[in-house]
Coordinates of C-alpha atoms (C1' of nucleotides) in Angstrom, one line a residue:
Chain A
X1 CA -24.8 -2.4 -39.0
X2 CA -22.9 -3.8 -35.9
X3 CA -23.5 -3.4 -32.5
X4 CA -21.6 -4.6 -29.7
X5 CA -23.7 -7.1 -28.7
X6 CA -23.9 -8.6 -32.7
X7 CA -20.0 -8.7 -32.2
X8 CA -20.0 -10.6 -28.8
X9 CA -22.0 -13.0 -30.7
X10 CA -19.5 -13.3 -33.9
X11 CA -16.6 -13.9 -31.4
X12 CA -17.9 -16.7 -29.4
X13 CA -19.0 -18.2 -32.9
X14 CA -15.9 -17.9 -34.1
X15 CA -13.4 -18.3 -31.3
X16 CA -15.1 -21.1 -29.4
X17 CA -17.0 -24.2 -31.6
X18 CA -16.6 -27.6 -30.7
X19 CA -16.4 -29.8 -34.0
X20 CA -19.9 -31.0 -32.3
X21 CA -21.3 -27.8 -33.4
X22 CA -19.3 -26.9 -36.0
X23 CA -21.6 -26.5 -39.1
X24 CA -18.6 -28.1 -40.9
X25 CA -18.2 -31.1 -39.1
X26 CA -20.0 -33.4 -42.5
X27 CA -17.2 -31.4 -44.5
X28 CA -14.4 -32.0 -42.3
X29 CA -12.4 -34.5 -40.1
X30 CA -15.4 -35.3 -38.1
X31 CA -17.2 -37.1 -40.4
X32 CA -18.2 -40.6 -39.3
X33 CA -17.1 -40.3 -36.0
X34 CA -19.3 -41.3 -32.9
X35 CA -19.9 -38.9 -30.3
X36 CA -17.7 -39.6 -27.6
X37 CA -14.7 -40.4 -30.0
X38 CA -15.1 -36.5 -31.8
X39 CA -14.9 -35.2 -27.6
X40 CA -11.0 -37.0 -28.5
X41 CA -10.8 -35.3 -31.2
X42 CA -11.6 -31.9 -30.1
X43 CA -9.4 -32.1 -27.0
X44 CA -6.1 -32.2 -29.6
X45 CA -7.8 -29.5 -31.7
X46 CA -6.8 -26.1 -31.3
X47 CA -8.5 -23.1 -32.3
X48 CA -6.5 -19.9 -32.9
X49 CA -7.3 -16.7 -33.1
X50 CA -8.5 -15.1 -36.1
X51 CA -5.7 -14.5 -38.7
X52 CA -5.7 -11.0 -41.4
X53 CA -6.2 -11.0 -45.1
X54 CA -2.4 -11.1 -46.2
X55 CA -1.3 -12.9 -42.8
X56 CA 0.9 -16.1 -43.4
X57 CA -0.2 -19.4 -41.6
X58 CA 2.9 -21.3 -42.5
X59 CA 5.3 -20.3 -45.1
X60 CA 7.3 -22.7 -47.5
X61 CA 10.2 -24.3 -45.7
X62 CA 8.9 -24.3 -42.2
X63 CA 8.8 -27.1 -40.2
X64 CA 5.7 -29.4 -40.1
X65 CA 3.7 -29.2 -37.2
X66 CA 0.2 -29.0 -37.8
X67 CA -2.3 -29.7 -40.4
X68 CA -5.2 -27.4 -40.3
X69 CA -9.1 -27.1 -41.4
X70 CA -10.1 -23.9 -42.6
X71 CA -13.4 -22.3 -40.3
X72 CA -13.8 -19.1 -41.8
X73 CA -12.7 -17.0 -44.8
X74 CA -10.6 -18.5 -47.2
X75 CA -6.6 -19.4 -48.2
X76 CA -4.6 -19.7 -50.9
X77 CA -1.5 -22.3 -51.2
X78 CA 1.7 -21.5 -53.5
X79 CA 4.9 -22.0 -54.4
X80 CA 7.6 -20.2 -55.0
X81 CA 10.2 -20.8 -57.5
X82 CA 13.9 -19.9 -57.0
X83 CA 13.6 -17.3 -59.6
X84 CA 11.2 -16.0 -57.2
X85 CA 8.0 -16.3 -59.3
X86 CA 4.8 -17.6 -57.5
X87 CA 2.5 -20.5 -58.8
X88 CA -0.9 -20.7 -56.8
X89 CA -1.3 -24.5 -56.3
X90 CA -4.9 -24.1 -54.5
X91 CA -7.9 -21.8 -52.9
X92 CA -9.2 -23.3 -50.0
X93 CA -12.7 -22.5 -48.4
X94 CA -14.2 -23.7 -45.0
X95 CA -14.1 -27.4 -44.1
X96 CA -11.3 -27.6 -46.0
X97 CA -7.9 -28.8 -44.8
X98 CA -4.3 -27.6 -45.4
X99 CA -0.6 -29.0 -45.2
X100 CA -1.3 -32.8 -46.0
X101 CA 1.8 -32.1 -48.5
X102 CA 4.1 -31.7 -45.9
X103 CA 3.6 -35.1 -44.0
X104 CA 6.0 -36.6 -46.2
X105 CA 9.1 -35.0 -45.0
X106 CA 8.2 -32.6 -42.2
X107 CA 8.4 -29.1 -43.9
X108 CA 6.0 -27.3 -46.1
X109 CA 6.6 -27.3 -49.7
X110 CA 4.2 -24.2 -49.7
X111 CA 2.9 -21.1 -48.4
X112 CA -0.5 -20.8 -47.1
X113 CA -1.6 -17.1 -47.1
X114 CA -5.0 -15.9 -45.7
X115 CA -7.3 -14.2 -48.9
X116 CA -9.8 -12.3 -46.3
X117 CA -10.1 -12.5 -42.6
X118 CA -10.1 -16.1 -42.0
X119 CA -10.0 -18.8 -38.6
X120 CA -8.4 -22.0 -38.9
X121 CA -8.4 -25.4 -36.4
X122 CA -4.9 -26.3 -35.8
X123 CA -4.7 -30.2 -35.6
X124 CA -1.2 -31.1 -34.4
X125 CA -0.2 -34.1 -36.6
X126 CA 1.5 -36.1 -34.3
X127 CA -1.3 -36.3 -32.2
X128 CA -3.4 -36.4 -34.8
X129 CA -1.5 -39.7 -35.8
X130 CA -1.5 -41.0 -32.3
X131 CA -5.3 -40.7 -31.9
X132 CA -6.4 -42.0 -35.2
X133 CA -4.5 -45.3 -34.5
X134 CA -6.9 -45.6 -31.9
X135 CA -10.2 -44.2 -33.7
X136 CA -10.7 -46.1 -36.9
X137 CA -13.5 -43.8 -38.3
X138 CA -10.6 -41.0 -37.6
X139 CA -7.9 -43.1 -39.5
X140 CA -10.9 -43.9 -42.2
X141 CA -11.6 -40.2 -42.5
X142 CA -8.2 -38.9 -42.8
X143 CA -6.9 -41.4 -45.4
X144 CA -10.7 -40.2 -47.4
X145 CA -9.5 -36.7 -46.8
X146 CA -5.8 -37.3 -48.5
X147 CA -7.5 -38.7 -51.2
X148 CA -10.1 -36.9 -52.0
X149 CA -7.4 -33.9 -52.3
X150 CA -4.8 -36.1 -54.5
X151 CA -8.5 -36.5 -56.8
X152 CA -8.7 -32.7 -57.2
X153 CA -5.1 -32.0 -57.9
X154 CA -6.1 -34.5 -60.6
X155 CA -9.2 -32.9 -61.7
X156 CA -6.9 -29.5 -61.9
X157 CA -3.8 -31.6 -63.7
X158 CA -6.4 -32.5 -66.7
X159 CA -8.0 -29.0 -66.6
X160 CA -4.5 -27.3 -67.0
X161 CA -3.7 -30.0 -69.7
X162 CA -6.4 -30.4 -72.2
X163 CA -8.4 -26.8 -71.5
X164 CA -9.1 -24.1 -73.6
X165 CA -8.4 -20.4 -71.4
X166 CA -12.4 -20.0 -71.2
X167 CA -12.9 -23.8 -70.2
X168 CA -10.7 -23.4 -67.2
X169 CA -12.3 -20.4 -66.1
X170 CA -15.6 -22.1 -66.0
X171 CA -14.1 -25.4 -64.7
X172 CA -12.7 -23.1 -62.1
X173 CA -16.1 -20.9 -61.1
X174 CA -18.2 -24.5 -61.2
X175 CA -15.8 -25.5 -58.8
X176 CA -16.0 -23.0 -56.9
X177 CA -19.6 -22.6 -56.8
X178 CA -19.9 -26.5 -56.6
X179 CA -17.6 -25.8 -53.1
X180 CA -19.5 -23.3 -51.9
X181 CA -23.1 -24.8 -52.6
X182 CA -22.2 -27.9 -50.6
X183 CA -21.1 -25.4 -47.5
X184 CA -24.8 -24.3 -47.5
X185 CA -23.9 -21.0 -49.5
X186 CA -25.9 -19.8 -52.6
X187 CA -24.4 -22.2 -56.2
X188 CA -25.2 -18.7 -58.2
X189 CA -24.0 -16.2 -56.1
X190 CA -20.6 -15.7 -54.2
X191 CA -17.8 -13.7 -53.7
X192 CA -14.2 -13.9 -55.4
X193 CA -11.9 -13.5 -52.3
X194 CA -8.3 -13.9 -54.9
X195 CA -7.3 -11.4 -57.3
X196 CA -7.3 -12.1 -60.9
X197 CA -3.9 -12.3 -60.9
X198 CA -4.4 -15.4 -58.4
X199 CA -7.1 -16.7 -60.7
X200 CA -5.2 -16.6 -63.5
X201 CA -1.7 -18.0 -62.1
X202 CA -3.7 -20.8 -60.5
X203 CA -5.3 -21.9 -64.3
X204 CA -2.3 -21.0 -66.2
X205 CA -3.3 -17.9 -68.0
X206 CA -2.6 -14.3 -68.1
X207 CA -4.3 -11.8 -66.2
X208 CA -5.4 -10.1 -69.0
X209 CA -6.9 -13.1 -70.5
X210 CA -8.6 -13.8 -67.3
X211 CA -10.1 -9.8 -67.5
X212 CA -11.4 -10.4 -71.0
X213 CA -13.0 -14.0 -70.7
X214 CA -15.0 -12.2 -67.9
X215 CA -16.3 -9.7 -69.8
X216 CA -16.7 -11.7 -72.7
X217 CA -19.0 -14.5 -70.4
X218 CA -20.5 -11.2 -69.1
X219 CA -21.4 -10.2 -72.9
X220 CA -22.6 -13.9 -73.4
X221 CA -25.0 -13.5 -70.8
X222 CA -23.0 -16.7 -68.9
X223 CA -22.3 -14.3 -65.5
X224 CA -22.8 -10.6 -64.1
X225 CA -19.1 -9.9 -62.1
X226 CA -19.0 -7.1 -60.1
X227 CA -15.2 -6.3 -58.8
X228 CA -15.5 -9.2 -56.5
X229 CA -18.6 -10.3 -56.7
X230 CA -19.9 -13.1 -59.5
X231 CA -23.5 -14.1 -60.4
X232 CA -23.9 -17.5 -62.5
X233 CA -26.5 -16.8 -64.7
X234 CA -26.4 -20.0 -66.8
X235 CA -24.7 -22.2 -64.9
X236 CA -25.8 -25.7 -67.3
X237 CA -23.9 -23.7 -69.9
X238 CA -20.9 -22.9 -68.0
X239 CA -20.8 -26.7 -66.8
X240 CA -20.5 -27.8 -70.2
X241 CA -17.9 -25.7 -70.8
X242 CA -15.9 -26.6 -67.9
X243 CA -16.7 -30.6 -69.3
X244 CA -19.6 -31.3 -68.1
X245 CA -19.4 -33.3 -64.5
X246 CA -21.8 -31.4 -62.7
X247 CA -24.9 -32.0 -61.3
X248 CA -27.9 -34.2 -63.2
X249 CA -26.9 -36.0 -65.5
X250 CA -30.2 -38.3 -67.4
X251 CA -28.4 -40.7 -70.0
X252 CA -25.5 -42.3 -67.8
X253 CA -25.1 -45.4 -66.2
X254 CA -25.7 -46.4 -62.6
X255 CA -25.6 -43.0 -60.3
X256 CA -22.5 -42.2 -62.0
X257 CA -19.1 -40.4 -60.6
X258 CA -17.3 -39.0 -63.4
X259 CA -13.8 -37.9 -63.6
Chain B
X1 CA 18.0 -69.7 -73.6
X2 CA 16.0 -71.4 -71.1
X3 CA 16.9 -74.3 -69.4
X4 CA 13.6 -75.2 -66.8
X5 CA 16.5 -74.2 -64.3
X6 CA 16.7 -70.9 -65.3
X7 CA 12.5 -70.4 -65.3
X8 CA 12.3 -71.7 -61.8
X9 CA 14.4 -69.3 -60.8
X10 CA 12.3 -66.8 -62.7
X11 CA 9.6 -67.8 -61.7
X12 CA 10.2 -67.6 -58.1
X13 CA 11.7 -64.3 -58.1
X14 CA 8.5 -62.6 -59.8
X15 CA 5.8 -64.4 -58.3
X16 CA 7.0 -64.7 -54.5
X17 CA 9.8 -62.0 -53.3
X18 CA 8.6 -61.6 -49.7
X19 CA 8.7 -57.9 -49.0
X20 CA 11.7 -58.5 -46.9
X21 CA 13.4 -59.5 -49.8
X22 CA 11.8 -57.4 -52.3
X23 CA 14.9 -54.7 -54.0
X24 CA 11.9 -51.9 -53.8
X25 CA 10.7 -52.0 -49.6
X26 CA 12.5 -48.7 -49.2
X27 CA 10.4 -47.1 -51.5
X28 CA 7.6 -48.4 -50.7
X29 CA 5.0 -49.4 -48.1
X30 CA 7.8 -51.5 -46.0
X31 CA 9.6 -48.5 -45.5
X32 CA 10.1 -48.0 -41.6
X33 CA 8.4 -50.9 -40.2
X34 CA 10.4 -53.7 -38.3
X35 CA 10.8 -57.1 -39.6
X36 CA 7.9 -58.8 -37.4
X37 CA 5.7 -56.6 -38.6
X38 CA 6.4 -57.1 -41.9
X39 CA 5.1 -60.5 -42.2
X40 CA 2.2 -59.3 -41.2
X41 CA 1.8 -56.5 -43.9
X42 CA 3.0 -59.7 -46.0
X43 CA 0.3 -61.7 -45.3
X44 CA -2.5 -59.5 -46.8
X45 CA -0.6 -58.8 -49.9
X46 CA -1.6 -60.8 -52.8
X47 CA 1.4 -61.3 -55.7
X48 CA -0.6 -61.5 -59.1
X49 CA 0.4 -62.9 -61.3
X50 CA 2.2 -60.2 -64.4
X51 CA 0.0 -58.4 -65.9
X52 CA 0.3 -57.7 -70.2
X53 CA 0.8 -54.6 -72.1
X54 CA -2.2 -52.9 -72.6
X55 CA -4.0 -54.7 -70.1
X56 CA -5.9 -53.3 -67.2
X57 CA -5.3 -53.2 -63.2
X58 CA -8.4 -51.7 -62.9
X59 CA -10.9 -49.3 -64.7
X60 CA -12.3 -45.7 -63.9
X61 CA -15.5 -46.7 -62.5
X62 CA -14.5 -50.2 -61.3
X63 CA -15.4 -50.8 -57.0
X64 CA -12.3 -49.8 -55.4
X65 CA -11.3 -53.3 -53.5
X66 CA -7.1 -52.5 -53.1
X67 CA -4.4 -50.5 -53.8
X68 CA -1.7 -51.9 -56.1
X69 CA 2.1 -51.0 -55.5
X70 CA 3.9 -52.2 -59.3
X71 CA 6.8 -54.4 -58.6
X72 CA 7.6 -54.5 -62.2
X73 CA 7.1 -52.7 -65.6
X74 CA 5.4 -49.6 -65.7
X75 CA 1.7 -48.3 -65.8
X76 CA -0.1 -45.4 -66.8
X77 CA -3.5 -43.9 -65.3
X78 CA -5.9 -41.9 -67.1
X79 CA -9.4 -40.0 -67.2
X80 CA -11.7 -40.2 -70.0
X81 CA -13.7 -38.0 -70.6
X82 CA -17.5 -38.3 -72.3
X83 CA -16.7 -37.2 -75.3
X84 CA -14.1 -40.5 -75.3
X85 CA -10.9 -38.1 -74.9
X86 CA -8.1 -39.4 -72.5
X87 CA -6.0 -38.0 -69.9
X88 CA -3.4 -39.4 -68.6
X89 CA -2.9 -38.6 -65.8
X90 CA 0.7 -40.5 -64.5
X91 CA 3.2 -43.0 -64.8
X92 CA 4.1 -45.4 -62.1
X93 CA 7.3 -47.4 -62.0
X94 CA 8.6 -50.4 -59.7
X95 CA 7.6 -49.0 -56.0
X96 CA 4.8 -47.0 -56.4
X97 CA 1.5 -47.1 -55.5
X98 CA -1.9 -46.4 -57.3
X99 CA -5.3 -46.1 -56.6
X100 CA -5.1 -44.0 -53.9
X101 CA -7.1 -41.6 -55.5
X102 CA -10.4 -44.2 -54.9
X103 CA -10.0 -44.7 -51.3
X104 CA -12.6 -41.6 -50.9
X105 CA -15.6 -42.9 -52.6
X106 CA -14.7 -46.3 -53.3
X107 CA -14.7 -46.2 -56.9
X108 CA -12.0 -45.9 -59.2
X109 CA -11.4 -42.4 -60.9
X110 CA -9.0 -43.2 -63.6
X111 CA -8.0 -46.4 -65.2
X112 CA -5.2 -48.2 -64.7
X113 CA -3.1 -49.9 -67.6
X114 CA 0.3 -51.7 -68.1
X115 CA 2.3 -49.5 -70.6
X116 CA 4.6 -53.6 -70.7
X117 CA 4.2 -56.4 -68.8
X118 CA 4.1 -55.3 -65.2
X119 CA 3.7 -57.2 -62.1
X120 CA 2.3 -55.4 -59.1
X121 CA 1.2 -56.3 -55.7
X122 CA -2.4 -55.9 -54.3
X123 CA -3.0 -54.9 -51.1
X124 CA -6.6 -55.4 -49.9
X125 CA -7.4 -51.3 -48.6
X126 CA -9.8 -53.0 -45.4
X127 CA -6.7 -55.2 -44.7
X128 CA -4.3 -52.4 -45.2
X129 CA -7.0 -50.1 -43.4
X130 CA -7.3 -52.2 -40.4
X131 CA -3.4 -53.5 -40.2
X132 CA -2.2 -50.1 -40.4
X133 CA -4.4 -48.9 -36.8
X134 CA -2.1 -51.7 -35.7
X135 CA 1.2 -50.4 -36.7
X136 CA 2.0 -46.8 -36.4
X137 CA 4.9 -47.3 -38.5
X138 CA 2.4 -49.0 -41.2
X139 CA 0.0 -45.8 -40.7
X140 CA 2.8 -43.2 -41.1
X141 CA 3.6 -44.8 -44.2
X142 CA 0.9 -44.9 -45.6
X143 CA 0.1 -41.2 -44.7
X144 CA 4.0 -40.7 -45.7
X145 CA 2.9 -42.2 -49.2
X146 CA -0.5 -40.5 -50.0
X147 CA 1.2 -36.8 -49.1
X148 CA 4.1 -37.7 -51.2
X149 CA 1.4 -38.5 -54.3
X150 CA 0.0 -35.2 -53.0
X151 CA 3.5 -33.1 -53.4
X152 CA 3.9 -34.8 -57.1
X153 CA 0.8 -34.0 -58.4
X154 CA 1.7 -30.5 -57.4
X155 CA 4.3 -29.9 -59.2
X156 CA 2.6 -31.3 -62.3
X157 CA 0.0 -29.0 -61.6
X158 CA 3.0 -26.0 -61.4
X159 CA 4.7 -27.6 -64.2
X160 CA 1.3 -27.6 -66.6
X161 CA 0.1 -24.1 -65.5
X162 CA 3.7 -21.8 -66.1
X163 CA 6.4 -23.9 -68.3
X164 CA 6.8 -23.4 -72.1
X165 CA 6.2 -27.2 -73.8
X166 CA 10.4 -27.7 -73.8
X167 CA 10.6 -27.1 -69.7
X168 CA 7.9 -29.6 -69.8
X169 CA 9.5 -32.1 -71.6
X170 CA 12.8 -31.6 -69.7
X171 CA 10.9 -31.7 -66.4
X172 CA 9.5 -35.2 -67.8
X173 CA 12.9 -36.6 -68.5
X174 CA 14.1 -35.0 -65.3
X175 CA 11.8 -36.4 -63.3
X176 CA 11.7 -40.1 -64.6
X177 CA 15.3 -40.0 -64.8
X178 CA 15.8 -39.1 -60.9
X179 CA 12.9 -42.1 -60.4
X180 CA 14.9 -44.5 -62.5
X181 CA 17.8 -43.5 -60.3
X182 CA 16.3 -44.1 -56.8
X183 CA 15.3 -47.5 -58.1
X184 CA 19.1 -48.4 -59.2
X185 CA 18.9 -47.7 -62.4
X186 CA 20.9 -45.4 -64.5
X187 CA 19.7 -41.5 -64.2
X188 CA 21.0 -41.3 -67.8
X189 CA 20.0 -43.7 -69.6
X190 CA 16.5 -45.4 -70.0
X191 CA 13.6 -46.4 -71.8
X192 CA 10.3 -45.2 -72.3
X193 CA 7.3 -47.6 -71.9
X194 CA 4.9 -44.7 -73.0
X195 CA 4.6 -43.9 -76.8
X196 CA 5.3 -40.1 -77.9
X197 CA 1.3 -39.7 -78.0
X198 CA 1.0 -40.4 -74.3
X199 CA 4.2 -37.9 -73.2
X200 CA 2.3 -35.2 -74.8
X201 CA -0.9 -36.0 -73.6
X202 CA 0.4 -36.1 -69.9
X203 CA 2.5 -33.0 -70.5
X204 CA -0.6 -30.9 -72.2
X205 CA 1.1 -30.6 -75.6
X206 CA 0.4 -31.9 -79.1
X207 CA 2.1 -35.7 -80.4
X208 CA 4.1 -33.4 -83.4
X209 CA 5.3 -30.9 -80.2
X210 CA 6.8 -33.5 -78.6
X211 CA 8.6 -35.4 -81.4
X212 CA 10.2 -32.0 -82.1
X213 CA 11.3 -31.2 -79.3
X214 CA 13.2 -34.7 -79.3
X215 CA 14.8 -33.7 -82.5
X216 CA 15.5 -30.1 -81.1
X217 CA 16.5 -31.1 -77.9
X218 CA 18.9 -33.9 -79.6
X219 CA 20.7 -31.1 -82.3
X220 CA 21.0 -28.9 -79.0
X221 CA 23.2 -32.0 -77.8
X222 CA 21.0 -32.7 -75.0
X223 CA 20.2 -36.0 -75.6
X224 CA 19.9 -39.0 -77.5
X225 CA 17.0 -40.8 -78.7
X226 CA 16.3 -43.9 -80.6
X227 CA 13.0 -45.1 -80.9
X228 CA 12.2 -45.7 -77.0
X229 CA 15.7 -45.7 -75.6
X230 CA 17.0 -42.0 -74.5
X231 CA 20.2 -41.0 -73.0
X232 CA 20.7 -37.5 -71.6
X233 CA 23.8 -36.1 -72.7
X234 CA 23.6 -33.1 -70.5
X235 CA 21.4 -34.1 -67.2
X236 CA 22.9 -30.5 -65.8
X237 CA 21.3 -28.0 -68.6
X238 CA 17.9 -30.0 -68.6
X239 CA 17.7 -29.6 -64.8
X240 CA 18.0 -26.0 -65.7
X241 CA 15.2 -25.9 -68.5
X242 CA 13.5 -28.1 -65.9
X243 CA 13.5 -25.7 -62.7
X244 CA 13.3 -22.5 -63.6
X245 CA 13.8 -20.2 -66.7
X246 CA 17.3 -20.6 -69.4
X247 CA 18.6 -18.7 -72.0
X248 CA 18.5 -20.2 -75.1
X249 CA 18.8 -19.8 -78.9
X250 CA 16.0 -17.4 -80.0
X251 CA 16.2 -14.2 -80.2
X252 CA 17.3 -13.1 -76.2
X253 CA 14.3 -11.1 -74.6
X254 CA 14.8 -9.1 -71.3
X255 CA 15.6 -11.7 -69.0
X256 CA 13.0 -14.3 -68.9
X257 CA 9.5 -14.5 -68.4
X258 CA 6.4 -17.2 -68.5
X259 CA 6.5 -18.1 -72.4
Chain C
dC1 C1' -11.7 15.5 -50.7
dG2 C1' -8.1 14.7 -53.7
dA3 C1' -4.2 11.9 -54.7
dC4 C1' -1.6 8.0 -54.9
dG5 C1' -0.9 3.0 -55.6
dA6 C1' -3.1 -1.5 -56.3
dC7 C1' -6.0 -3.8 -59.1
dA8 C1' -8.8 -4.3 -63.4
dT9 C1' -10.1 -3.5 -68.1
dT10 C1' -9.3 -2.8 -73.1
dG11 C1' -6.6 -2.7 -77.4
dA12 C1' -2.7 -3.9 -80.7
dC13 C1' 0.5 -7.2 -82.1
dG14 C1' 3.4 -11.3 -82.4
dC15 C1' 4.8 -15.9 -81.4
dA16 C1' 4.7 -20.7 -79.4
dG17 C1' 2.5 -24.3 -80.3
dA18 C1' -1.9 -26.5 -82.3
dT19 C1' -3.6 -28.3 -86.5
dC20 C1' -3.6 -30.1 -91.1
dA21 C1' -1.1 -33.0 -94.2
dA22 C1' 2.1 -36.3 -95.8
dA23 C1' 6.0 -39.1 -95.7
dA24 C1' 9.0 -42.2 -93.2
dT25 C1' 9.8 -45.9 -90.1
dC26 C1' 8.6 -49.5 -87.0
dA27 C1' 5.9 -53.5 -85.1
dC28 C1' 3.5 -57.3 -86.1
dC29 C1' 1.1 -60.3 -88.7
dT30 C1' 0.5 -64.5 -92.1
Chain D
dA1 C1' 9.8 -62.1 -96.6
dG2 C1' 6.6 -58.8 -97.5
dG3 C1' 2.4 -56.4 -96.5
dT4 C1' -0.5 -53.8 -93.3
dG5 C1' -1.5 -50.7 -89.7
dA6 C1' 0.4 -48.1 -85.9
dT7 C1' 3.7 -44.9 -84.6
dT8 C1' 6.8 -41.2 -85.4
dT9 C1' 8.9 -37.6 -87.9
dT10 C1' 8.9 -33.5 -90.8
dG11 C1' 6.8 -29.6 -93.2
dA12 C1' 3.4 -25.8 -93.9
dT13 C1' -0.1 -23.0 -92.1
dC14 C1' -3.1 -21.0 -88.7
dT15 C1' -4.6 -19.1 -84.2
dG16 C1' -5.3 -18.6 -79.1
dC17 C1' -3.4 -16.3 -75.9
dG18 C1' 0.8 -14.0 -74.0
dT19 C1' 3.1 -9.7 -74.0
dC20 C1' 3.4 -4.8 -74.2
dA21 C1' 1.1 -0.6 -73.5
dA22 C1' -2.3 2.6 -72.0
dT23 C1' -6.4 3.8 -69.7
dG24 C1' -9.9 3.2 -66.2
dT25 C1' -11.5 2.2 -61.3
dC26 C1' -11.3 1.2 -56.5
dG27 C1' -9.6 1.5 -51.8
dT28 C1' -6.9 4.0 -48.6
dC29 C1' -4.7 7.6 -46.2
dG30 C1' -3.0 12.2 -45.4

DNA sequence: CGACGACATTGACGCAGATCAAAATCACCT
DNA sequence: AGGTGATTTTGATCTGCGTCAATGTCGTCG
């Protein structure tokens, strides 16, 4: 299914892309900025080479350097406690940036850990700070990006506090399909690129409670799962599960955002 | 009691206070920037006047206009859901900042309410927006701030998603206790603005859980409560039940596990 | 191809904490 | 004061989900 010309084509694709052509650019620091500004933009950027399924791209502790925007494949960002037990704090999926948590005092409170195959933009912060004191739509989007992450932290603080175990796995795969919808993938159908485990350390549950609400929403005729993959069969039903803040929404007032 | 002296005086301190002057700059916007640049940050901050219990800063859905850093008193921020549940979501004490969660879409997410009289400063977001591509040290702040709103939610999140309901409550006291004691007052000894209802709401537990654990927590000799006023008798042990896992009185399992 | 280890599913059981219920205490009126 | 409603405490019961345990399935490597 791969020839060497196909794989030529992948590399450049993924090695190369200026934000210009990035087909994340509406997702991701870009947005809003003119032109010529993004060529400033893309000058700090650096793109690094492809990093493996189970390869670290910082670890807790280390010094803050960087933020970066996720290109390809997808992370996961933990914690670990001194008893050594790990809590997943977040999945992150293309367009999506990492390490805003560390600006405060220069060193990663978390790990960031690659789920699949994945390529990342390293965006050195200082210059990153330097440049968007010059660019306001930079400055603009930044400060949107910070708080459009401290509103999904939210989102997952209510989940985790007022959820029932099958609410948060919904609230979890509407999210995700929600994510992956607006990255021009299919709403229905995607792949799972964490472990159960991860699932259900990120929502708070066992793993065995994760396994059985699967098959359970299987046996509802909510999903098909597959090992990784997942189908969303009904996915009105599982967004009222998860609370209902999806998508179309008749009786509400002006075109409402909801928390 | 009051002698129109004495109110002056009052008056003055809770309705001007300059940044300069103000007891809270170090832990909050201020921080880092040099005096002439202060008055300038000074100049778009508008001192309201003190806001009443139960009274709103702002409500989820309102236009997002400002940020608001609380001078005084205390507030609490929460969702509501359609079916007219709450979440809260935080509480913010003299020299923190909310509504950084709106800056994304420019309406608010949560609501914002004084758990007793509060005075807070508003700070226009364009002003703030525009002063801050100014004044690096304004900019780093203000990024310094939003990742440090970031980190908290975090550990909430890790707190919600792997802690038994007393960790939680310990973490709680813990936390507000450290808060009370970066802000110059006693790390012991406090009151609570929020009623039990909104503890356990916040911590993902039910009212009765948390008025037990009070009583348990104060046979244990950890603490003592009356009505709003607590005083932890043993900061050390609560850190404990706080961080990670701690033997206590029930029957002893292996060593300790995710309750 | 067969075997080993990682991951996932399924079942049985018990407990932490939710829920229901009621009493006690406090805050705030007139 | 004293009465009324809100808040908190305490008790009794129920249950969702965690824990333990065993079996099943996939991916990988000799």
């Amino acid at each position: 299914m791969s020839t060497s010309k196909s794989e030529t084509v992948v590399s450049l694709n993924s090695l190369k892309v200026a934000c210009r052509e990035c087909s994340l650019n509406s997702l991701c620091l870009p947005l809003g900025i003119a032109a010529a500004d993004l060529e400033r933009l893309d000058a700090i950027i650096d793109r690094k080479r492809p990093i493996a399924r189970g390869e670290h791209l910082y670890r807790c502790g280390d010094s803050f350097q960087a933020i970066y925007a996720v290109r390809s494949g997808s992370l996961k960002t933990y914690a670990t406690s001194e008893d050594g037990q790990e809590q997943v704090m977040g999945f992150q999926l293309p367009g999506e940036l990492v390490g805003m948590d560390a600006i405060v005092d220069s060193a990663h409170p978390l790990s960031a850990v690659a789920l699949e195959t994945a390529s990342v933009c390293e965006i050195p912060f200082s210059k990153l700070e330097s440049l968007s004191g010059e660019l306001p739509s930079l400055q603009r989007q930044l400060l949107r990006l910070m708080s459009q992450e401290i509103r999904d932290d939210q989102k997952t603080m209510a989940v985790l506090a007022q959820k029932s175990a099958e609410e948060r796995l919904a609230a979890f795969l509407i999210s995700l399909s929600t994510r992956f919808h607006q990255r021009g993938f299919s709403p229905v159908r995607f792949n799972l690129s964490m472990s159960r485990g991860d699932i259900a350390n990120y929502l708070g549950l066992a793993l065995e409670t994760v396994s059985r609400l699967f098959t359970r929403m299987h046996d509802d005729g909510l999903l098909r799962v597959d090992r990784k993959e997942v189908e969303l069969l009904d996915r009105e039903k599982l967004c009222l599960f998860a609370g209902a803040n999806c998508a179309h929404q008749p009786p509400r007032k002006t075109s409402g955002h909801t928390p």
